[in-house]
XYZ file of C-alpha atoms in Angstrom:
461
model
C -42.641 -5.794 105.000
C -44.397 -2.690 103.673
C -46.833 -2.831 106.601
C -43.966 -3.302 109.062
C -42.124 -0.335 107.558
C -45.216 1.867 107.748
C -45.612 1.116 111.466
C -42.163 2.617 112.032
C -42.557 5.445 109.507
C -46.042 6.862 110.153
C -46.641 8.423 113.613
C -50.334 7.352 113.809
C -49.264 3.688 113.528
C -46.864 3.717 116.497
C -46.727 5.093 120.040
C -45.180 8.564 120.458
C -41.449 8.751 121.285
C -40.513 8.276 124.934
C -37.572 10.036 126.597
C -35.349 8.252 129.117
C -36.779 10.250 132.024
C -40.332 9.331 131.033
C -39.277 5.701 130.689
C -37.750 5.649 134.174
C -40.892 7.150 135.726
C -43.274 4.939 133.751
C -44.843 7.909 131.961
C -44.546 6.601 128.398
C -47.770 6.520 126.377
C -48.455 2.866 125.470
C -49.627 1.608 122.096
C -53.341 1.342 121.407
C -55.243 -1.633 120.007
C -55.287 -0.232 116.470
C -51.510 0.195 116.403
C -50.997 -3.300 117.773
C -53.475 -4.662 115.229
C -51.598 -3.136 112.282
C -48.315 -4.529 113.606
C -49.797 -8.011 114.050
C -51.239 -7.888 110.527
C -47.764 -7.113 109.200
C -46.228 -9.988 111.165
C -49.037 -12.300 109.995
C -48.492 -11.508 106.317
C -44.739 -11.790 106.786
C -45.213 -15.286 108.241
C -47.527 -16.292 105.394
C -45.014 -15.035 102.836
C -42.103 -16.854 104.440
C -44.189 -20.004 104.692
C -44.792 -19.884 100.948
C -41.256 -18.995 99.903
C -38.947 -21.046 102.108
C -40.348 -24.554 101.490
C -40.651 -23.977 97.728
C -37.552 -22.007 96.716
C -35.105 -24.930 96.863
C -37.365 -27.484 95.066
C -38.160 -24.861 92.409
C -34.447 -24.160 91.932
C -33.678 -27.887 91.691
C -36.268 -28.190 88.907
C -34.096 -25.853 86.817
C -31.273 -28.421 86.634
C -31.202 -31.295 84.163
C -30.497 -34.161 86.539
C -30.224 -36.640 83.655
C -26.784 -35.239 82.776
C -23.566 -35.399 84.781
C -23.116 -31.628 84.505
C -26.640 -31.019 85.800
C -26.116 -33.305 88.787
C -22.799 -31.633 89.620
C -24.311 -28.138 89.432
C -27.269 -29.305 91.515
C -24.963 -30.612 94.250
C -23.074 -27.306 94.346
C -26.361 -25.424 94.509
C -27.141 -26.614 98.052
C -23.828 -25.247 99.343
C -24.294 -22.001 97.405
C -27.854 -21.602 98.687
C -26.895 -21.936 102.345
C -23.794 -19.756 101.869
C -25.898 -16.971 100.363
C -28.465 -17.308 103.127
C -25.726 -17.082 105.755
C -24.077 -14.022 104.174
C -27.451 -12.276 104.206
C -27.833 -13.156 107.902
C -24.414 -11.650 108.641
C -25.476 -8.411 106.949
C -28.842 -8.290 108.722
C -27.372 -9.027 112.165
C -24.659 -6.397 111.811
C -25.357 -3.561 109.367
C -29.166 -3.662 109.424
C -29.336 -4.060 113.211
C -26.950 -1.113 113.580
C -29.182 1.023 111.343
C -32.298 0.048 113.285
C -30.764 0.739 116.708
C -28.627 3.806 116.009
C -30.111 5.529 112.949
C -33.758 4.779 112.174
C -36.172 1.890 112.548
C -37.993 3.051 109.424
C -34.777 2.895 107.379
C -33.800 -0.409 108.981
C -37.123 -1.962 107.948
C -37.194 -0.132 104.619
C -33.981 -1.766 103.399
C -35.314 -5.375 103.535
C -38.620 -4.096 102.107
C -36.806 -2.620 99.110
C -34.778 -5.823 98.698
C -38.013 -7.852 98.699
C -39.505 -5.629 95.989
C -36.371 -5.983 93.850
C -36.472 -9.777 94.347
C -40.107 -9.902 93.198
C -39.290 -7.859 90.078
C -36.344 -10.123 89.224
C -38.506 -13.191 89.779
C -41.150 -12.008 87.320
C -38.492 -11.027 84.786
C -37.274 -14.617 84.793
C -40.689 -16.255 84.478
C -40.235 -16.847 80.732
C -37.067 -18.883 81.157
C -38.017 -20.883 84.254
C -38.786 -24.592 84.057
C -42.254 -25.341 85.429
C -43.530 -28.708 86.608
C -47.291 -28.672 86.889
C -48.789 -29.996 90.150
C -50.827 -33.194 89.938
C -53.265 -32.976 92.828
C -52.822 -33.443 96.550
C -49.807 -35.535 97.516
C -51.283 -36.270 100.940
C -54.391 -37.813 99.395
C -52.196 -40.236 97.460
C -50.386 -41.239 100.657
C -53.666 -41.882 102.466
C -54.968 -43.931 99.528
C -51.993 -46.311 99.746
C -52.606 -47.086 103.419
C -56.360 -47.487 102.911
C -55.960 -49.728 99.854
C -53.278 -51.849 101.540
C -55.482 -52.258 104.607
C -58.461 -53.338 102.502
C -56.318 -56.016 100.827
C -54.428 -57.053 103.941
C -55.783 -60.623 103.814
C -54.573 -61.178 100.252
C -51.284 -62.870 99.442
C -48.701 -61.208 97.245
C -47.860 -63.081 94.030
C -44.651 -65.073 94.086
C -43.889 -64.236 90.456
C -45.382 -62.378 87.555
C -47.709 -65.254 86.618
C -49.806 -65.239 89.779
C -50.729 -61.561 89.847
C -50.341 -58.129 88.382
C -49.489 -54.717 89.780
C -51.035 -51.517 88.567
C -48.997 -48.787 86.898
C -50.574 -45.619 85.563
C -47.430 -43.917 84.324
C -48.033 -41.266 81.665
C -45.249 -42.826 79.624
C -46.572 -46.371 79.718
C -50.095 -47.225 80.879
C -49.930 -50.936 81.293
C -49.822 -53.672 83.892
C -46.368 -54.643 85.121
C -45.309 -58.116 86.132
C -44.176 -58.588 89.721
C -40.757 -59.804 88.573
C -39.989 -56.425 86.989
C -37.856 -54.288 89.343
C -40.252 -51.388 89.719
C -41.787 -52.492 93.009
C -39.309 -52.913 95.867
C -39.573 -55.660 98.475
C -39.184 -53.624 101.690
C -42.465 -52.698 103.388
C -43.959 -55.422 101.196
C -47.319 -55.177 102.962
C -47.869 -51.884 101.138
C -47.389 -53.609 97.779
C -50.890 -55.021 98.166
C -52.247 -51.534 97.486
C -51.074 -51.893 93.862
C -52.262 -55.492 93.442
C -54.945 -55.746 90.751
C -57.925 -57.870 91.817
C -60.859 -58.486 89.486
C -62.225 -55.571 87.482
C -60.393 -52.780 89.294
C -59.040 -51.256 86.062
C -61.203 -49.510 83.466
C -60.837 -50.113 79.755
C -58.948 -46.815 79.362
C -56.319 -47.891 81.900
C -57.590 -45.825 84.836
C -58.489 -47.455 88.142
C -62.122 -47.807 89.187
C -61.562 -46.752 92.802
C -58.273 -45.058 93.822
C -59.013 -45.957 97.449
C -58.855 -49.668 96.555
C -56.111 -49.667 93.903
C -53.020 -47.462 93.804
C -50.191 -47.123 91.321
C -46.729 -48.560 91.837
C -45.401 -45.002 91.985
C -47.776 -44.130 94.823
C -46.640 -47.163 96.813
C -42.959 -46.385 96.270
C -43.516 -42.752 97.271
C -44.983 -43.848 100.598
C -42.034 -46.188 101.135
C -39.708 -43.219 100.583
C -41.510 -41.321 103.331
C -41.242 -44.247 105.744
C -37.518 -44.595 104.980
C -36.907 -40.898 105.630
C -38.894 -40.739 108.889
C -36.148 -42.159 111.207
C -33.567 -39.751 109.749
C -36.000 -36.896 110.329
C -36.417 -37.924 113.983
C -32.653 -38.035 114.571
C -32.244 -34.579 113.029
C -34.572 -33.096 115.667
C -32.266 -34.221 118.468
C -29.083 -33.332 116.584
C -30.211 -29.685 116.434
C -30.373 -29.493 120.252
C -26.728 -28.391 120.338
C -27.450 -25.513 117.980
C -30.393 -24.392 120.112
C -28.259 -24.235 123.251
C -25.791 -21.881 121.579
C -28.643 -19.499 120.877
C -30.051 -19.898 124.396
C -27.023 -19.514 126.683
C -24.126 -18.050 124.671
C -25.282 -14.439 124.992
C -25.805 -14.908 128.749
C -22.267 -16.259 129.016
C -20.858 -13.363 126.976
C -22.558 -10.791 129.227
C -20.581 -12.183 132.170
C -17.223 -12.098 130.354
C -14.702 -9.453 129.327
C -16.133 -8.071 126.077
C -13.152 -5.876 125.229
C -11.322 -6.499 121.956
C -8.115 -4.555 122.218
C -8.131 -1.259 124.087
C -10.800 0.594 122.109
C -13.448 -1.806 120.805
C -16.109 -3.578 122.866
C -17.892 -6.531 121.293
C -21.710 -6.428 121.638
C -22.747 -9.609 123.440
C -25.700 -10.093 121.107
C -23.429 -10.078 118.042
C -21.099 -12.846 119.214
C -23.053 -15.423 117.168
C -21.931 -13.675 113.975
C -18.727 -15.704 114.322
C -20.709 -18.842 113.484
C -22.158 -17.194 110.376
C -18.710 -16.070 109.227
C -17.391 -19.621 109.627
C -20.255 -20.983 107.524
C -19.750 -18.327 104.829
C -16.032 -19.121 104.591
C -16.168 -22.913 104.933
C -18.925 -23.814 102.462
C -17.207 -22.352 99.346
C -13.943 -24.034 100.397
C -15.751 -27.325 100.976
C -17.546 -27.157 97.621
C -14.661 -25.977 95.435
C -11.624 -27.558 97.100
C -12.527 -30.382 99.463
C -15.284 -32.065 97.417
C -13.151 -32.496 94.237
C -10.333 -33.953 96.346
C -12.715 -36.353 98.094
C -14.267 -37.388 94.770
C -10.858 -38.444 93.482
C -10.231 -40.383 96.680
C -13.595 -42.107 97.172
C -14.859 -42.177 93.545
C -18.246 -41.008 94.885
C -20.248 -38.112 93.497
C -19.847 -35.361 96.086
C -16.941 -37.134 97.779
C -19.097 -38.607 100.549
C -22.717 -39.731 100.738
C -25.390 -37.382 102.021
C -25.942 -39.475 105.150
C -22.204 -39.474 105.859
C -22.275 -35.685 105.667
C -25.190 -35.530 108.105
C -23.409 -37.974 110.410
C -20.287 -35.780 110.484
C -22.527 -32.880 111.464
C -23.961 -34.966 114.307
C -20.432 -35.652 115.555
C -19.682 -31.927 115.524
C -22.821 -31.397 117.626
C -21.453 -33.756 120.301
C -17.993 -32.164 120.267
C -19.558 -28.689 120.435
C -21.424 -29.535 123.623
C -18.362 -31.101 125.249
C -16.192 -28.083 124.420
C -18.962 -25.705 125.527
C -19.201 -27.504 128.864
C -15.450 -27.305 129.484
C -15.338 -23.599 128.593
C -18.325 -22.872 130.840
C -16.618 -24.679 133.734
C -13.614 -22.394 133.333
C -15.765 -19.253 132.889
C -17.947 -19.979 135.918
C -14.940 -20.751 138.118
C -13.280 -17.520 137.011
C -16.432 -15.477 137.645
C -16.924 -16.881 141.152
C -13.300 -16.546 142.222
C -12.116 -13.418 140.386
C -15.291 -11.676 139.225
C -16.313 -8.240 140.415
C -19.492 -7.161 142.156
C -21.383 -7.427 138.873
C -20.300 -11.056 138.473
C -18.358 -10.364 135.275
C -15.434 -12.726 134.802
C -12.038 -11.347 133.714
C -12.005 -14.185 131.201
C -12.120 -12.890 127.611
C -15.219 -13.468 125.507
C -12.857 -14.863 122.857
C -12.955 -18.141 124.795
C -16.407 -18.686 123.281
C -15.006 -18.706 119.748
C -14.133 -22.471 119.666
C -17.704 -23.576 120.389
C -19.085 -21.031 117.898
C -16.718 -22.324 115.220
C -17.685 -25.922 115.952
C -21.403 -25.184 115.735
C -20.714 -23.514 112.388
C -19.160 -26.735 111.106
C -22.124 -28.652 112.502
C -24.508 -26.489 110.464
C -22.511 -26.793 107.235
C -22.596 -30.570 107.446
C -25.950 -31.332 109.086
C -28.281 -28.629 107.780
C -26.930 -28.449 104.228
C -26.781 -32.246 104.191
C -30.418 -32.489 105.278
C -31.514 -29.954 102.650
C -29.828 -32.052 99.972
C -31.081 -35.315 101.481
C -34.736 -34.257 101.595
C -34.679 -32.799 98.091
C -33.023 -35.885 96.616
C -34.801 -38.620 98.529
C -38.333 -37.249 98.702
C -40.630 -38.171 95.803
C -40.364 -35.615 92.994
C -43.924 -34.399 93.528
C -43.290 -33.842 97.257
C -40.033 -31.876 97.233
C -41.629 -28.765 98.705
C -42.937 -30.911 101.570
C -39.454 -32.326 102.053
C -37.859 -28.895 102.133
C -40.412 -27.707 104.689
C -39.218 -30.512 106.994
C -36.048 -28.489 107.611
C -38.087 -25.719 109.205
C -40.292 -28.239 110.984
C -37.106 -29.778 112.392
C -36.005 -26.376 113.702
C -39.383 -25.882 115.370
C -39.623 -29.335 116.938
C -36.019 -29.147 118.112
C -36.757 -25.799 119.756
C -39.783 -27.300 121.515
C -37.703 -30.309 122.583
C -35.018 -27.991 123.938
C -37.586 -26.005 125.931
C -39.046 -29.230 127.321
C -35.612 -30.539 128.359
C -34.811 -27.218 130.054
C -38.129 -27.349 131.941
C -37.489 -30.941 133.069
C -33.933 -30.143 134.181
C -35.138 -27.096 136.118
C -37.832 -29.170 137.824
C -35.632 -32.158 138.685
C -32.500 -30.291 139.791
C -34.444 -27.541 141.557
C -36.129 -29.844 144.064
C -33.238 -29.547 146.510
C -32.775 -25.821 145.867
C -29.696 -26.160 143.629
C -31.151 -25.897 140.141
C -28.748 -26.205 137.232
C -30.518 -23.378 135.404
C -31.307 -20.151 137.238
C -31.677 -16.496 136.268
C -28.040 -15.901 137.227
C -25.744 -17.883 134.962
C -22.941 -17.700 137.549
C -24.992 -19.606 140.113
C -26.279 -22.012 137.460
C -24.547 -25.179 136.344
C -24.847 -24.738 132.609
C -21.718 -26.836 132.119
C -23.526 -29.902 133.464
C -26.483 -29.113 131.231
C -24.139 -28.953 128.231
C -22.721 -32.357 129.156
C -26.288 -33.696 129.424
C -27.045 -32.484 125.893
C -23.782 -34.090 124.741
C -24.977 -37.394 126.219
C -28.367 -37.123 124.508
C -26.639 -36.231 121.232
C -24.347 -39.259 121.590
C -27.292 -41.630 122.024
C -28.970 -39.940 119.078
C -25.826 -40.479 116.990
C -25.893 -44.207 117.751
C -29.527 -44.337 116.627
C -28.627 -42.338 113.509
C -25.861 -44.804 112.621
C -28.309 -47.685 113.002
C -30.874 -45.977 110.753
C -28.361 -44.830 108.140
C -26.893 -48.323 107.760
C -30.354 -49.714 107.061
C -31.392 -46.858 104.784
C -31.990 -47.675 101.118
C -31.365 -44.756 98.767
C -34.036 -43.986 96.220
């Protein structure tokens, strides 16, 4: 952020100012390679920093709670709602106040504010280092996963013991280094072919309790960790498709708003690019209410910790995604009809931009249930030594969903454009975005059916 701020603050690091007349005549002096290089370095370091912070901040925070106590588990469950609420409030500030400062006052000041906040955050982090709970890393988690598959493959022709007399499974727990009988409930029966990776054959264990070759013999914990990953994989796949609805709001909502009446009252005009702030406000208001009011009421009703299970919360979010697309399609039908029949020469419909509020509210509810639910799900269900990997799946889901959305848009443009009547064109009034919304609703519905199938078969850790 310091580098980004310097590019806006120091004249040698940016192109000279360009007046409107120069811009219209194409006389502006462009940036040079050095200026572009400094900017790209700043963006690169910003990406590296975010990549280190975002996947690790939630798992690190969860480590601070004592999950062996009821109070610790309750505070941990509230943390996920508080985390996403705080993140959303910050987004509201950045998309309103900070954007206003950058556009109307100074880019240097607009970039300097988040830079200063980052410095303060670093100072506060180091102040708290003496009271933080640290869990030391124990090697590469991916190596352990690979070892399970390799060891299970090498022993694929062996038969699993029927009871604890016919064979032994290897456990290298720091609390108890001993061989466990198969009848003890530490090794689950699903994905039983992987259990062979922990089956002790011959002299595979040293006298000190360590295994001779970790690529031939794995611990029970390693095997169970891999099973956790395989259980989570279908839920991860469904989350990619469930985020398609959220991507469409970011893709087409601003284009819709630009072709609608942006006036709010007689004096104020809503910026089309700021219309998505409504979603952030909904999230900021709903999550505290959900955590402090709705969850306690649901807990009394269902006798479940949190009121509902994590997968039920994600499923509700998936339903909101479907409803959002259906409502968005109906509103777009009305907006497009109004623009074509009553719009002016610029194609702007007399229909108020406030008609977009229902779909923005619905997508806010979708995020509070799906995204927060997934954050909690990954951090609870991933193996303890892989929580940072689990948290990074949220951002991987965003990325893959964005790619999937782009691919679907490209396919729709290609298929519907063959007869010259493409659903998606540069002019949203001549497009048929409503049909595209209904298509996404159909895909989301099929995805919800698959999610229900996977969630019913899912075994919690």
